[in-house]
Amino acid sequence: MSPHLAAWFAGAGLDRAHLAIDLAAVGARYRALSAALSPTHIHYAVKANPEAPVLRLLAEAGANFDVASRGEIDMCLALGIAADRLSFGNTVKKRADIAHAYAKGVRLFAFDSAGELDKLADAAPGALIYCRLLTDGAGADWPLSRKFGCADAMAEDLLRAAHGRGFTDLGISFHVGSQQTRLAAWDAVLDRVAALYDRLAADGIHLSLVNIGGGFPARYRGPAPDPIRYAEAVAAAVAARFGSARPVAVIAEPGRGLVADAGVIEAEVMLVAEKGDGDPRRWVTLDIGKFTGLAETMDEAIKYRILTPHDGGPTGPVVLSGPTCDSADVLYEQTDIRLPLALREGDRVYILGCGAYTQTYSSVGFNGFDPLGCSCV
Ligand SMILES: *Cc1c(COP(=O)(O)O)cnc(C)c1O
């Protein structure tokens, strides 16, 4: 945890779980990622953390934005972010929302089906539209697979069809899966994009955009790549295929990799207990759970690092639980989590790497537990 956040928590006197975002850390990560990825331009994926101070800071630093809904578009516009800095990256959009975005000046839209192309031809004529490729998300801790994208041959057909319908600015996008730690995942899909580029170019259809999506990893439990070295390696993989040989604009849409490491949640230990059922593990219940911000512990996919006041002392295995009366509200039962034996009711613990996909995943108040609060400091 940064000394800045530690000092903020020390003075905050919180009585419930709360997320704090170190804005200076977001700014520093943006500048470093931006330099590492250059000339690829960053479109921050707003869904990772849509707090106004985060969006404002990134807008001032020069970022563009990937938005997925009318609500996210209006949020950016209300902050004074120009519509031509937004890409509407959800491949399935309501026709009325496409028209709304287009009327406001949004000119970048994703699609991955004939039905969506029909909507764009109707509601966003002349926009730059990009077709998303299916990826399997292998190697990613939060795969995003299956739901988005189409097979390469179908993407080629769709882009030819779009060209035939008068769209002259066309592109391809993909997402390698969120928290993707394997660099090889990028090489494989970039090769597919380059092959598609060449097949279309042979028929006089020259793509103007490649959108390499997000997936840049944050630091959770276990080994993690250095985020900047990782981005440099992705940039090299892009440069090897695009650039003078295949001239296109390239954009990236980091969400997690930009904001996750800047956020810390303070939570309170509500109880340390045993079950008396022969399982030697203690059950540790926190005042935050799956429904109040830690949704990404679903299937124990994202494994957060946790600091306690007793770190360094002897530890033992635990099952980590959330506060609600829903038996699904267990954070880690399969994962080998060890916490200090001295841990007790009332202790404050700090969950690291929580700047992305936490507070907006929080329920509005399931079981009477408040949604996760957030302070940008
Ligand atoms: C969620 C999302 C992102 C961000 O992904 P991260 O893994 O958080 O970097 C980028 N692009 C699109 C289209 C998304 O839906």
mmCIF file of C-alpha atoms and ligand atoms in Angstrom:
data_model
loop_
_atom_site.group_PDB
_atom_site.id
_atom_site.type_symbol
_atom_site.label_atom_id
_atom_site.label_comp_id
_atom_site.label_asym_id
_atom_site.label_seq_id
_atom_site.Cartn_x
_atom_site.Cartn_y
_atom_site.Cartn_z
ATOM 1 C CA MET A 1 0.000 0.000 0.000
ATOM 2 C CA SER A 2 1.300 3.483 -0.807
ATOM 3 C CA PRO A 3 2.194 5.686 2.206
ATOM 4 C CA HIS A 4 -0.366 8.159 0.870
ATOM 5 C CA LEU A 5 -3.236 5.642 1.125
ATOM 6 C CA ALA A 6 -1.985 4.315 4.472
ATOM 7 C CA ALA A 7 -2.057 7.868 5.863
ATOM 8 C CA TRP A 8 -5.500 8.502 4.409
ATOM 9 C CA PHE A 9 -6.958 5.346 5.974
ATOM 10 C CA ALA A 10 -5.274 6.157 9.292
ATOM 11 C CA GLY A 11 -7.111 9.476 9.422
ATOM 12 C CA ALA A 12 -10.417 8.352 7.930
ATOM 13 C CA GLY A 13 -11.891 6.572 10.970
ATOM 14 C CA LEU A 14 -13.984 4.269 8.788
ATOM 15 C CA ASP A 15 -16.724 2.155 10.356
ATOM 16 C CA ARG A 16 -17.408 -0.025 7.311
ATOM 17 C CA ALA A 17 -15.571 -1.429 4.292
ATOM 18 C CA HIS A 18 -14.380 1.315 1.971
ATOM 19 C CA LEU A 19 -12.304 1.660 -1.203
ATOM 20 C CA ALA A 20 -9.693 4.387 -1.604
ATOM 21 C CA ILE A 21 -8.061 5.197 -4.931
ATOM 22 C CA ASP A 22 -4.635 6.812 -5.036
ATOM 23 C CA LEU A 23 -5.151 9.274 -7.900
ATOM 24 C CA ALA A 24 -1.448 10.059 -8.207
ATOM 25 C CA ALA A 25 -0.824 6.336 -8.755
ATOM 26 C CA VAL A 26 -3.443 6.243 -11.533
ATOM 27 C CA GLY A 27 -1.794 9.246 -13.205
ATOM 28 C CA ALA A 28 1.666 7.714 -12.944
ATOM 29 C CA ARG A 29 0.471 4.369 -14.328
ATOM 30 C CA TYR A 30 -1.287 6.137 -17.222
ATOM 31 C CA ARG A 31 1.850 8.026 -18.183
ATOM 32 C CA ALA A 32 4.025 4.911 -17.966
ATOM 33 C CA LEU A 33 1.588 2.689 -19.894
ATOM 34 C CA SER A 34 1.024 5.368 -22.480
ATOM 35 C CA ALA A 35 4.750 5.734 -23.086
ATOM 36 C CA ALA A 36 5.260 1.952 -23.185
ATOM 37 C CA LEU A 37 2.428 1.394 -25.676
ATOM 38 C CA SER A 38 3.141 4.395 -27.924
ATOM 39 C CA PRO A 39 2.195 4.983 -30.729
ATOM 40 C CA THR A 40 -0.827 2.929 -29.643
ATOM 41 C CA HIS A 41 -3.263 5.339 -28.013
ATOM 42 C CA ILE A 42 -5.106 4.481 -24.798
ATOM 43 C CA HIS A 43 -8.895 4.359 -24.588
ATOM 44 C CA TYR A 44 -9.497 3.707 -20.878
ATOM 45 C CA ALA A 45 -12.252 1.106 -20.307
ATOM 46 C CA VAL A 46 -14.618 3.153 -18.149
ATOM 47 C CA LYS A 47 -16.361 0.137 -16.625
ATOM 48 C CA ALA A 48 -13.235 -0.751 -14.626
ATOM 49 C CA ASN A 49 -13.729 2.325 -12.456
ATOM 50 C CA PRO A 50 -16.042 5.158 -13.481
ATOM 51 C CA GLU A 51 -15.376 7.492 -10.533
ATOM 52 C CA ALA A 52 -15.488 11.080 -11.816
ATOM 53 C CA PRO A 53 -12.062 12.071 -10.418
ATOM 54 C CA VAL A 54 -10.489 9.076 -12.195
ATOM 55 C CA LEU A 55 -12.132 9.954 -15.517
ATOM 56 C CA ARG A 56 -11.249 13.635 -15.150
ATOM 57 C CA LEU A 57 -7.616 12.892 -14.361
ATOM 58 C CA LEU A 58 -7.273 10.519 -17.318
ATOM 59 C CA ALA A 59 -9.021 12.958 -19.656
ATOM 60 C CA GLU A 60 -6.627 15.711 -18.637
ATOM 61 C CA ALA A 61 -3.689 13.353 -19.136
ATOM 62 C CA GLY A 62 -4.812 12.757 -22.743
ATOM 63 C CA ALA A 63 -6.632 9.428 -22.572
ATOM 64 C CA ASN A 64 -9.614 8.545 -24.711
ATOM 65 C CA PHE A 65 -12.373 6.280 -23.394
ATOM 66 C CA ASP A 66 -14.023 2.954 -24.167
ATOM 67 C CA VAL A 67 -17.668 3.089 -23.145
ATOM 68 C CA ALA A 68 -20.227 0.286 -23.137
ATOM 69 C CA SER A 69 -23.576 1.955 -22.501
ATOM 70 C CA ARG A 70 -25.572 5.130 -22.815
ATOM 71 C CA GLY A 71 -24.944 5.743 -19.119
ATOM 72 C CA GLU A 72 -21.165 5.654 -19.543
ATOM 73 C CA ILE A 73 -21.367 7.927 -22.587
ATOM 74 C CA ASP A 74 -23.446 10.492 -20.725
ATOM 75 C CA MET A 75 -21.105 10.271 -17.708
ATOM 76 C CA CYS A 76 -18.116 11.173 -19.915
ATOM 77 C CA LEU A 77 -19.973 13.934 -21.755
ATOM 78 C CA ALA A 78 -21.108 15.443 -18.438
ATOM 79 C CA LEU A 79 -17.437 15.695 -17.442
ATOM 80 C CA GLY A 80 -16.738 17.700 -20.603
ATOM 81 C CA ILE A 81 -15.026 14.858 -22.455
ATOM 82 C CA ALA A 82 -15.597 15.366 -26.183
ATOM 83 C CA ALA A 83 -17.671 12.709 -27.952
ATOM 84 C CA ASP A 84 -14.943 12.128 -30.529
ATOM 85 C CA ARG A 85 -12.762 10.717 -27.720
ATOM 86 C CA LEU A 86 -15.250 7.911 -27.007
ATOM 87 C CA SER A 87 -15.562 4.485 -28.593
ATOM 88 C CA PHE A 88 -18.784 2.574 -28.079
ATOM 89 C CA GLY A 89 -17.188 -0.812 -27.551
ATOM 90 C CA ASN A 90 -20.117 -3.002 -26.564
ATOM 91 C CA THR A 91 -20.821 -5.269 -29.537
ATOM 92 C CA VAL A 92 -24.518 -5.441 -28.641
ATOM 93 C CA LYS A 93 -26.241 -2.062 -28.354
ATOM 94 C CA LYS A 94 -29.793 -0.841 -28.525
ATOM 95 C CA ARG A 95 -30.550 0.918 -31.802
ATOM 96 C CA ALA A 96 -31.793 3.922 -29.834
ATOM 97 C CA ASP A 97 -28.537 4.087 -27.875
ATOM 98 C CA ILE A 98 -26.474 3.967 -31.077
ATOM 99 C CA ALA A 99 -28.572 6.859 -32.395
ATOM 100 C CA HIS A 100 -28.101 8.747 -29.117
ATOM 101 C CA ALA A 101 -24.325 8.266 -29.230
ATOM 102 C CA TYR A 102 -24.162 9.242 -32.899
ATOM 103 C CA ALA A 103 -26.249 12.372 -32.311
ATOM 104 C CA LYS A 104 -23.821 13.385 -29.557
ATOM 105 C CA GLY A 105 -20.863 12.911 -31.929
ATOM 106 C CA VAL A 106 -19.535 9.423 -31.122
ATOM 107 C CA ARG A 107 -17.982 7.977 -34.303
ATOM 108 C CA LEU A 108 -16.365 4.708 -33.179
ATOM 109 C CA PHE A 109 -18.531 1.612 -32.778
ATOM 110 C CA ALA A 110 -17.912 -2.110 -32.256
ATOM 111 C CA PHE A 111 -19.925 -4.939 -33.808
ATOM 112 C CA ASP A 112 -19.628 -8.699 -34.237
ATOM 113 C CA SER A 113 -22.788 -9.733 -36.079
ATOM 114 C CA ALA A 114 -24.906 -9.029 -39.133
ATOM 115 C CA GLY A 115 -27.762 -7.788 -36.948
ATOM 116 C CA GLU A 116 -25.564 -5.219 -35.271
ATOM 117 C CA LEU A 117 -24.160 -4.106 -38.650
ATOM 118 C CA ASP A 118 -27.755 -3.464 -39.752
ATOM 119 C CA LYS A 119 -28.275 -1.232 -36.723
ATOM 120 C CA LEU A 120 -25.042 0.689 -37.372
ATOM 121 C CA ALA A 121 -25.862 1.179 -41.060
ATOM 122 C CA ASP A 122 -29.195 2.613 -39.977
ATOM 123 C CA ALA A 123 -28.185 4.671 -36.934
ATOM 124 C CA ALA A 124 -24.475 5.499 -37.404
ATOM 125 C CA PRO A 125 -23.821 6.055 -41.131
ATOM 126 C CA GLY A 126 -20.230 6.957 -41.960
ATOM 127 C CA ALA A 127 -18.880 6.023 -38.527
ATOM 128 C CA LEU A 128 -15.658 4.045 -38.102
ATOM 129 C CA ILE A 129 -16.877 0.580 -37.188
ATOM 130 C CA TYR A 130 -14.701 -2.283 -36.026
ATOM 131 C CA CYS A 131 -15.474 -5.979 -35.912
ATOM 132 C CA ARG A 132 -14.493 -7.949 -32.826
ATOM 133 C CA LEU A 133 -12.812 -11.329 -33.173
ATOM 134 C CA LEU A 134 -13.615 -14.249 -30.932
ATOM 135 C CA THR A 135 -10.780 -15.237 -28.586
ATOM 136 C CA ASP A 136 -10.676 -18.101 -26.103
ATOM 137 C CA GLY A 137 -9.279 -16.100 -23.177
ATOM 138 C CA ALA A 138 -6.789 -18.891 -22.404
ATOM 139 C CA GLY A 139 -4.308 -17.752 -19.791
ATOM 140 C CA ALA A 140 -6.584 -15.000 -18.480
ATOM 141 C CA ASP A 141 -7.898 -15.096 -14.914
ATOM 142 C CA TRP A 142 -11.162 -13.396 -15.985
ATOM 143 C CA PRO A 143 -11.582 -14.703 -19.533
ATOM 144 C CA LEU A 144 -14.429 -12.667 -21.155
ATOM 145 C CA SER A 145 -14.495 -15.466 -23.714
ATOM 146 C CA ARG A 146 -17.390 -16.701 -25.864
ATOM 147 C CA LYS A 147 -19.746 -13.810 -25.244
ATOM 148 C CA PHE A 148 -18.052 -11.356 -27.611
ATOM 149 C CA GLY A 149 -16.600 -11.554 -31.062
ATOM 150 C CA CYS A 150 -17.056 -13.756 -34.115
ATOM 151 C CA ALA A 151 -14.911 -16.222 -36.042
ATOM 152 C CA ASP A 152 -12.293 -14.790 -38.410
ATOM 153 C CA ALA A 153 -14.036 -15.875 -41.623
ATOM 154 C CA MET A 154 -17.274 -14.322 -40.408
ATOM 155 C CA ALA A 155 -15.457 -11.105 -39.457
ATOM 156 C CA GLU A 156 -14.015 -10.965 -42.960
ATOM 157 C CA ASP A 157 -17.468 -11.406 -44.491
ATOM 158 C CA LEU A 158 -18.955 -8.781 -42.182
ATOM 159 C CA LEU A 159 -16.232 -6.241 -43.011
ATOM 160 C CA ARG A 160 -16.731 -6.852 -46.746
ATOM 161 C CA ALA A 161 -20.465 -6.406 -46.240
ATOM 162 C CA ALA A 162 -19.892 -3.192 -44.286
ATOM 163 C CA HIS A 163 -17.656 -1.891 -47.067
ATOM 164 C CA GLY A 164 -20.350 -2.732 -49.579
ATOM 165 C CA ARG A 165 -22.840 -0.751 -47.514
ATOM 166 C CA GLY A 166 -20.763 2.377 -47.688
ATOM 167 C CA PHE A 167 -18.611 2.180 -44.557
ATOM 168 C CA THR A 168 -15.137 3.268 -45.648
ATOM 169 C CA ASP A 169 -13.479 3.421 -42.193
ATOM 170 C CA LEU A 170 -13.240 -0.114 -40.875
ATOM 171 C CA GLY A 171 -11.295 -1.892 -38.186
ATOM 172 C CA ILE A 172 -10.792 -5.042 -36.167
ATOM 173 C CA SER A 173 -10.783 -5.448 -32.402
ATOM 174 C CA PHE A 174 -10.193 -8.226 -29.901
ATOM 175 C CA HIS A 175 -9.736 -8.748 -26.171
ATOM 176 C CA VAL A 176 -7.229 -11.354 -24.996
ATOM 177 C CA GLY A 177 -9.114 -11.849 -21.697
ATOM 178 C CA SER A 178 -8.881 -9.814 -18.533
ATOM 179 C CA GLN A 179 -5.833 -10.279 -16.277
ATOM 180 C CA GLN A 180 -4.022 -11.953 -19.167
ATOM 181 C CA THR A 181 -0.545 -12.864 -18.018
ATOM 182 C CA ARG A 182 0.551 -14.833 -21.121
ATOM 183 C CA LEU A 183 2.236 -12.673 -23.760
ATOM 184 C CA ALA A 184 1.794 -15.470 -26.313
ATOM 185 C CA ALA A 185 -1.950 -14.783 -26.316
ATOM 186 C CA TRP A 186 -1.251 -11.458 -28.030
ATOM 187 C CA ASP A 187 1.011 -12.938 -30.702
ATOM 188 C CA ALA A 188 -1.599 -15.500 -31.707
ATOM 189 C CA VAL A 189 -4.453 -13.044 -32.148
ATOM 190 C CA LEU A 190 -2.289 -10.329 -33.735
ATOM 191 C CA ASP A 191 -1.273 -12.891 -36.372
ATOM 192 C CA ARG A 192 -4.959 -13.488 -37.093
ATOM 193 C CA VAL A 193 -5.591 -9.750 -37.417
ATOM 194 C CA ALA A 194 -2.625 -9.307 -39.766
ATOM 195 C CA ALA A 195 -3.861 -12.180 -41.961
ATOM 196 C CA LEU A 196 -7.336 -10.638 -42.134
ATOM 197 C CA TYR A 197 -5.820 -7.254 -42.935
ATOM 198 C CA ASP A 198 -3.943 -8.780 -45.874
ATOM 199 C CA ARG A 199 -6.928 -10.709 -47.247
ATOM 200 C CA LEU A 200 -9.061 -7.565 -47.233
ATOM 201 C CA ALA A 201 -6.261 -5.353 -48.611
ATOM 202 C CA ALA A 202 -5.910 -7.754 -51.551
ATOM 203 C CA ASP A 203 -9.437 -6.705 -52.518
ATOM 204 C CA GLY A 204 -8.809 -3.009 -51.995
ATOM 205 C CA ILE A 205 -10.362 -2.810 -48.519
ATOM 206 C CA HIS A 206 -7.803 -1.079 -46.319
ATOM 207 C CA LEU A 207 -8.465 -1.228 -42.603
ATOM 208 C CA SER A 208 -7.864 1.994 -40.710
ATOM 209 C CA LEU A 209 -7.988 0.754 -37.102
ATOM 210 C CA VAL A 210 -6.810 -2.134 -34.958
ATOM 211 C CA ASN A 211 -8.168 -2.115 -31.414
ATOM 212 C CA ILE A 212 -6.123 -4.446 -29.220
ATOM 213 C CA GLY A 213 -8.514 -4.188 -26.254
ATOM 214 C CA GLY A 214 -7.556 -4.610 -22.602
ATOM 215 C CA GLY A 215 -6.234 -7.530 -20.583
ATOM 216 C CA PHE A 216 -3.142 -5.818 -19.156
ATOM 217 C CA PRO A 217 -2.521 -7.474 -15.783
ATOM 218 C CA ALA A 218 -2.608 -6.008 -12.296
ATOM 219 C CA ARG A 219 -0.806 -7.398 -9.236
ATOM 220 C CA TYR A 220 -2.754 -9.961 -7.214
ATOM 221 C CA ARG A 221 -1.521 -13.025 -5.262
ATOM 222 C CA GLY A 222 1.229 -14.976 -6.978
ATOM 223 C CA PRO A 223 3.799 -13.883 -9.513
ATOM 224 C CA ALA A 224 2.800 -11.051 -11.835
ATOM 225 C CA PRO A 225 4.612 -9.537 -14.773
ATOM 226 C CA ASP A 226 5.963 -6.006 -14.403
ATOM 227 C CA PRO A 227 3.136 -3.946 -15.942
ATOM 228 C CA ILE A 228 5.371 -1.634 -17.942
ATOM 229 C CA ARG A 229 7.696 -4.353 -19.305
ATOM 230 C CA TYR A 230 4.547 -6.268 -20.236
ATOM 231 C CA ALA A 231 3.074 -3.289 -22.122
ATOM 232 C CA GLU A 232 6.384 -2.786 -23.916
ATOM 233 C CA ALA A 233 6.311 -6.409 -25.042
ATOM 234 C CA VAL A 234 2.733 -5.994 -26.322
ATOM 235 C CA ALA A 235 3.807 -2.824 -28.163
ATOM 236 C CA ALA A 236 6.666 -4.751 -29.780
ATOM 237 C CA ALA A 237 4.253 -7.498 -30.878
ATOM 238 C CA VAL A 238 2.023 -4.831 -32.437
ATOM 239 C CA ALA A 239 4.949 -3.033 -34.108
ATOM 240 C CA ALA A 240 6.182 -6.290 -35.639
ATOM 241 C CA ARG A 241 2.922 -6.644 -37.556
ATOM 242 C CA PHE A 242 1.591 -3.142 -38.014
ATOM 243 C CA GLY A 243 3.349 0.120 -38.779
ATOM 244 C CA SER A 244 4.930 0.676 -42.185
ATOM 245 C CA ALA A 245 3.997 -2.789 -43.473
ATOM 246 C CA ARG A 246 0.344 -2.434 -42.545
ATOM 247 C CA PRO A 247 -0.419 1.220 -41.776
ATOM 248 C CA VAL A 248 -3.285 1.465 -39.313
ATOM 249 C CA ALA A 249 -4.085 3.442 -36.202
ATOM 250 C CA VAL A 250 -3.832 1.210 -33.132
ATOM 251 C CA ILE A 251 -5.703 1.754 -29.879
ATOM 252 C CA ALA A 252 -5.672 -0.190 -26.599
ATOM 253 C CA GLU A 253 -8.362 -0.279 -23.924
ATOM 254 C CA PRO A 254 -6.739 -1.053 -20.576
ATOM 255 C CA GLY A 255 -9.082 -1.023 -17.598
ATOM 256 C CA ARG A 256 -7.703 -3.233 -14.840
ATOM 257 C CA GLY A 257 -4.055 -2.631 -15.759
ATOM 258 C CA LEU A 258 -4.533 1.107 -15.415
ATOM 259 C CA VAL A 259 -6.482 1.423 -12.160
ATOM 260 C CA ALA A 260 -6.498 -1.829 -10.166
ATOM 261 C CA ASP A 261 -3.139 -1.379 -8.436
ATOM 262 C CA ALA A 262 -4.084 2.137 -7.299
ATOM 263 C CA GLY A 263 -7.008 0.963 -5.128
ATOM 264 C CA VAL A 264 -7.086 -0.490 -1.614
ATOM 265 C CA ILE A 265 -10.111 -1.599 0.407
ATOM 266 C CA GLU A 266 -10.100 -1.334 4.173
ATOM 267 C CA ALA A 267 -12.329 -3.993 5.740
ATOM 268 C CA GLU A 268 -13.027 -5.161 9.268
ATOM 269 C CA VAL A 269 -12.843 -8.663 10.688
ATOM 270 C CA MET A 270 -16.329 -9.411 12.042
ATOM 271 C CA LEU A 271 -15.563 -12.861 13.424
ATOM 272 C CA VAL A 272 -12.928 -15.572 13.577
ATOM 273 C CA ALA A 273 -14.617 -18.926 14.250
ATOM 274 C CA GLU A 274 -14.403 -22.670 13.937
ATOM 275 C CA LYS A 275 -17.059 -25.092 12.787
ATOM 276 C CA GLY A 276 -16.263 -28.041 15.021
ATOM 277 C CA ASP A 277 -16.618 -30.296 11.990
ATOM 278 C CA GLY A 278 -13.032 -31.551 11.907
ATOM 279 C CA ASP A 279 -11.921 -28.934 9.337
ATOM 280 C CA PRO A 280 -8.899 -27.292 10.914
ATOM 281 C CA ARG A 281 -9.442 -24.073 9.038
ATOM 282 C CA ARG A 282 -10.759 -20.990 10.807
ATOM 283 C CA TRP A 283 -13.637 -19.138 9.169
ATOM 284 C CA VAL A 284 -12.822 -15.441 8.923
ATOM 285 C CA THR A 285 -15.786 -13.208 8.139
ATOM 286 C CA LEU A 286 -15.127 -9.721 6.735
ATOM 287 C CA ASP A 287 -17.557 -6.801 6.361
ATOM 288 C CA ILE A 288 -17.082 -7.021 2.577
ATOM 289 C CA GLY A 289 -18.085 -9.862 0.297
ATOM 290 C CA LYS A 290 -19.132 -10.926 -3.156
ATOM 291 C CA PHE A 291 -22.165 -8.639 -3.163
ATOM 292 C CA THR A 292 -20.459 -5.547 -1.777
ATOM 293 C CA GLY A 293 -17.484 -5.151 -4.075
ATOM 294 C CA LEU A 294 -15.546 -8.397 -4.361
ATOM 295 C CA ALA A 295 -17.600 -9.931 -7.184
ATOM 296 C CA GLU A 296 -14.439 -11.011 -8.972
ATOM 297 C CA THR A 297 -13.865 -13.648 -6.301
ATOM 298 C CA MET A 298 -16.580 -15.541 -8.217
ATOM 299 C CA ASP A 299 -15.124 -19.015 -8.859
ATOM 300 C CA GLU A 300 -12.163 -17.641 -6.855
ATOM 301 C CA ALA A 301 -10.952 -16.146 -10.147
ATOM 302 C CA ILE A 302 -9.211 -13.046 -8.828
ATOM 303 C CA LYS A 303 -7.045 -13.705 -5.797
ATOM 304 C CA TYR A 304 -6.449 -10.530 -3.849
ATOM 305 C CA ARG A 305 -3.478 -9.837 -1.589
ATOM 306 C CA ILE A 306 -4.497 -9.045 1.991
ATOM 307 C CA LEU A 307 -2.527 -7.150 4.636
ATOM 308 C CA THR A 308 -3.301 -7.570 8.330
ATOM 309 C CA PRO A 309 -1.949 -5.876 11.489
ATOM 310 C CA HIS A 310 -0.285 -9.165 12.518
ATOM 311 C CA ASP A 311 1.707 -9.869 9.336
ATOM 312 C CA GLY A 312 5.015 -11.574 10.103
ATOM 313 C CA GLY A 313 3.562 -13.685 12.912
ATOM 314 C CA PRO A 314 2.582 -17.371 12.634
ATOM 315 C CA THR A 315 -0.260 -18.104 10.210
ATOM 316 C CA GLY A 316 -2.822 -20.824 9.624
ATOM 317 C CA PRO A 317 -5.269 -21.733 6.862
ATOM 318 C CA VAL A 318 -8.636 -19.962 6.660
ATOM 319 C CA VAL A 319 -11.859 -19.879 4.721
ATOM 320 C CA LEU A 320 -12.591 -16.225 3.957
ATOM 321 C CA SER A 321 -16.228 -15.228 4.038
ATOM 322 C CA GLY A 322 -18.389 -12.179 3.267
ATOM 323 C CA PRO A 323 -21.010 -10.725 5.629
ATOM 324 C CA THR A 324 -24.343 -11.527 3.952
ATOM 325 C CA CYS A 325 -26.670 -14.421 4.742
ATOM 326 C CA ASP A 326 -26.159 -15.990 1.327
ATOM 327 C CA SER A 327 -24.043 -19.119 1.256
ATOM 328 C CA ALA A 328 -22.591 -17.990 -2.094
ATOM 329 C CA ASP A 329 -20.976 -15.126 -0.192
ATOM 330 C CA VAL A 330 -17.729 -16.991 0.465
ATOM 331 C CA LEU A 331 -14.648 -15.356 -1.028
ATOM 332 C CA TYR A 332 -12.089 -18.175 -0.868
ATOM 333 C CA GLU A 333 -12.649 -21.760 0.150
ATOM 334 C CA GLN A 334 -10.571 -23.679 -2.449
ATOM 335 C CA THR A 335 -7.691 -21.201 -2.550
ATOM 336 C CA ASP A 336 -4.990 -21.777 0.048
ATOM 337 C CA ILE A 337 -5.336 -18.602 2.131
ATOM 338 C CA ARG A 338 -3.288 -18.299 5.318
ATOM 339 C CA LEU A 339 -3.817 -15.500 7.778
ATOM 340 C CA PRO A 340 -2.131 -14.764 11.118
ATOM 341 C CA LEU A 341 -3.232 -16.833 14.090
ATOM 342 C CA ALA A 342 -3.428 -13.565 16.055
ATOM 343 C CA LEU A 343 -6.199 -12.215 13.790
ATOM 344 C CA ARG A 344 -9.290 -11.280 15.792
ATOM 345 C CA GLU A 345 -12.610 -9.480 15.679
ATOM 346 C CA GLY A 346 -12.274 -5.756 15.062
ATOM 347 C CA ASP A 347 -8.945 -5.952 13.213
ATOM 348 C CA ARG A 348 -8.708 -3.838 10.092
ATOM 349 C CA VAL A 349 -7.369 -5.610 7.018
ATOM 350 C CA TYR A 350 -6.323 -4.084 3.698
ATOM 351 C CA ILE A 351 -7.206 -5.743 0.400
ATOM 352 C CA LEU A 352 -4.797 -4.647 -2.335
ATOM 353 C CA GLY A 353 -5.309 -4.244 -6.070
ATOM 354 C CA CYS A 354 -8.973 -3.244 -5.699
ATOM 355 C CA GLY A 355 -9.085 -0.194 -7.985
ATOM 356 C CA ALA A 356 -10.851 -2.074 -10.814
ATOM 357 C CA TYR A 357 -14.130 -3.982 -10.926
ATOM 358 C CA THR A 358 -15.065 -3.526 -7.291
ATOM 359 C CA GLN A 359 -17.355 -0.701 -6.232
ATOM 360 C CA THR A 360 -19.459 -0.673 -9.413
ATOM 361 C CA TYR A 361 -19.941 -4.425 -9.078
ATOM 362 C CA SER A 362 -21.385 -3.832 -5.620
ATOM 363 C CA SER A 363 -25.111 -4.496 -5.126
ATOM 364 C CA VAL A 364 -27.351 -1.563 -4.199
ATOM 365 C CA GLY A 365 -27.691 -2.956 -0.710
ATOM 366 C CA PHE A 366 -28.357 -6.679 -0.702
ATOM 367 C CA ASN A 367 -29.261 -7.914 2.760
ATOM 368 C CA GLY A 368 -28.989 -4.391 4.148
ATOM 369 C CA PHE A 369 -25.263 -4.070 3.551
ATOM 370 C CA ASP A 370 -24.390 -0.712 1.999
ATOM 371 C CA PRO A 371 -22.832 -0.607 -1.445
ATOM 372 C CA LEU A 372 -19.070 -0.155 -1.294
ATOM 373 C CA GLY A 373 -18.077 3.471 -0.783
ATOM 374 C CA CYS A 374 -15.168 4.934 -2.724
ATOM 375 C CA SER A 375 -12.896 7.914 -2.095
ATOM 376 C CA CYS A 376 -10.394 9.214 -4.657
ATOM 377 C CA VAL A 377 -7.576 10.749 -2.658
HETATM 378 C C1 LIG B 1 -13.833 -4.629 -20.068
HETATM 379 C C2 LIG B 1 -13.253 -4.232 -21.376
HETATM 380 C C3 LIG B 1 -11.958 -3.740 -21.460
HETATM 381 C C4 LIG B 1 -11.033 -3.664 -20.262
HETATM 382 O O1 LIG B 1 -10.466 -4.884 -19.976
HETATM 383 P P1 LIG B 1 -9.339 -5.048 -18.854
HETATM 384 O O2 LIG B 1 -9.050 -6.487 -18.843
HETATM 385 O O3 LIG B 1 -9.884 -4.517 -17.591
HETATM 386 O O4 LIG B 1 -8.156 -4.243 -19.311
HETATM 387 C C5 LIG B 1 -11.490 -3.343 -22.688
HETATM 388 N N1 LIG B 1 -12.267 -3.405 -23.795
HETATM 389 C C6 LIG B 1 -13.517 -3.871 -23.763
HETATM 390 C C7 LIG B 1 -14.316 -3.900 -25.003
HETATM 391 C C8 LIG B 1 -14.055 -4.301 -22.554
HETATM 392 O O5 LIG B 1 -15.300 -4.774 -22.518
#
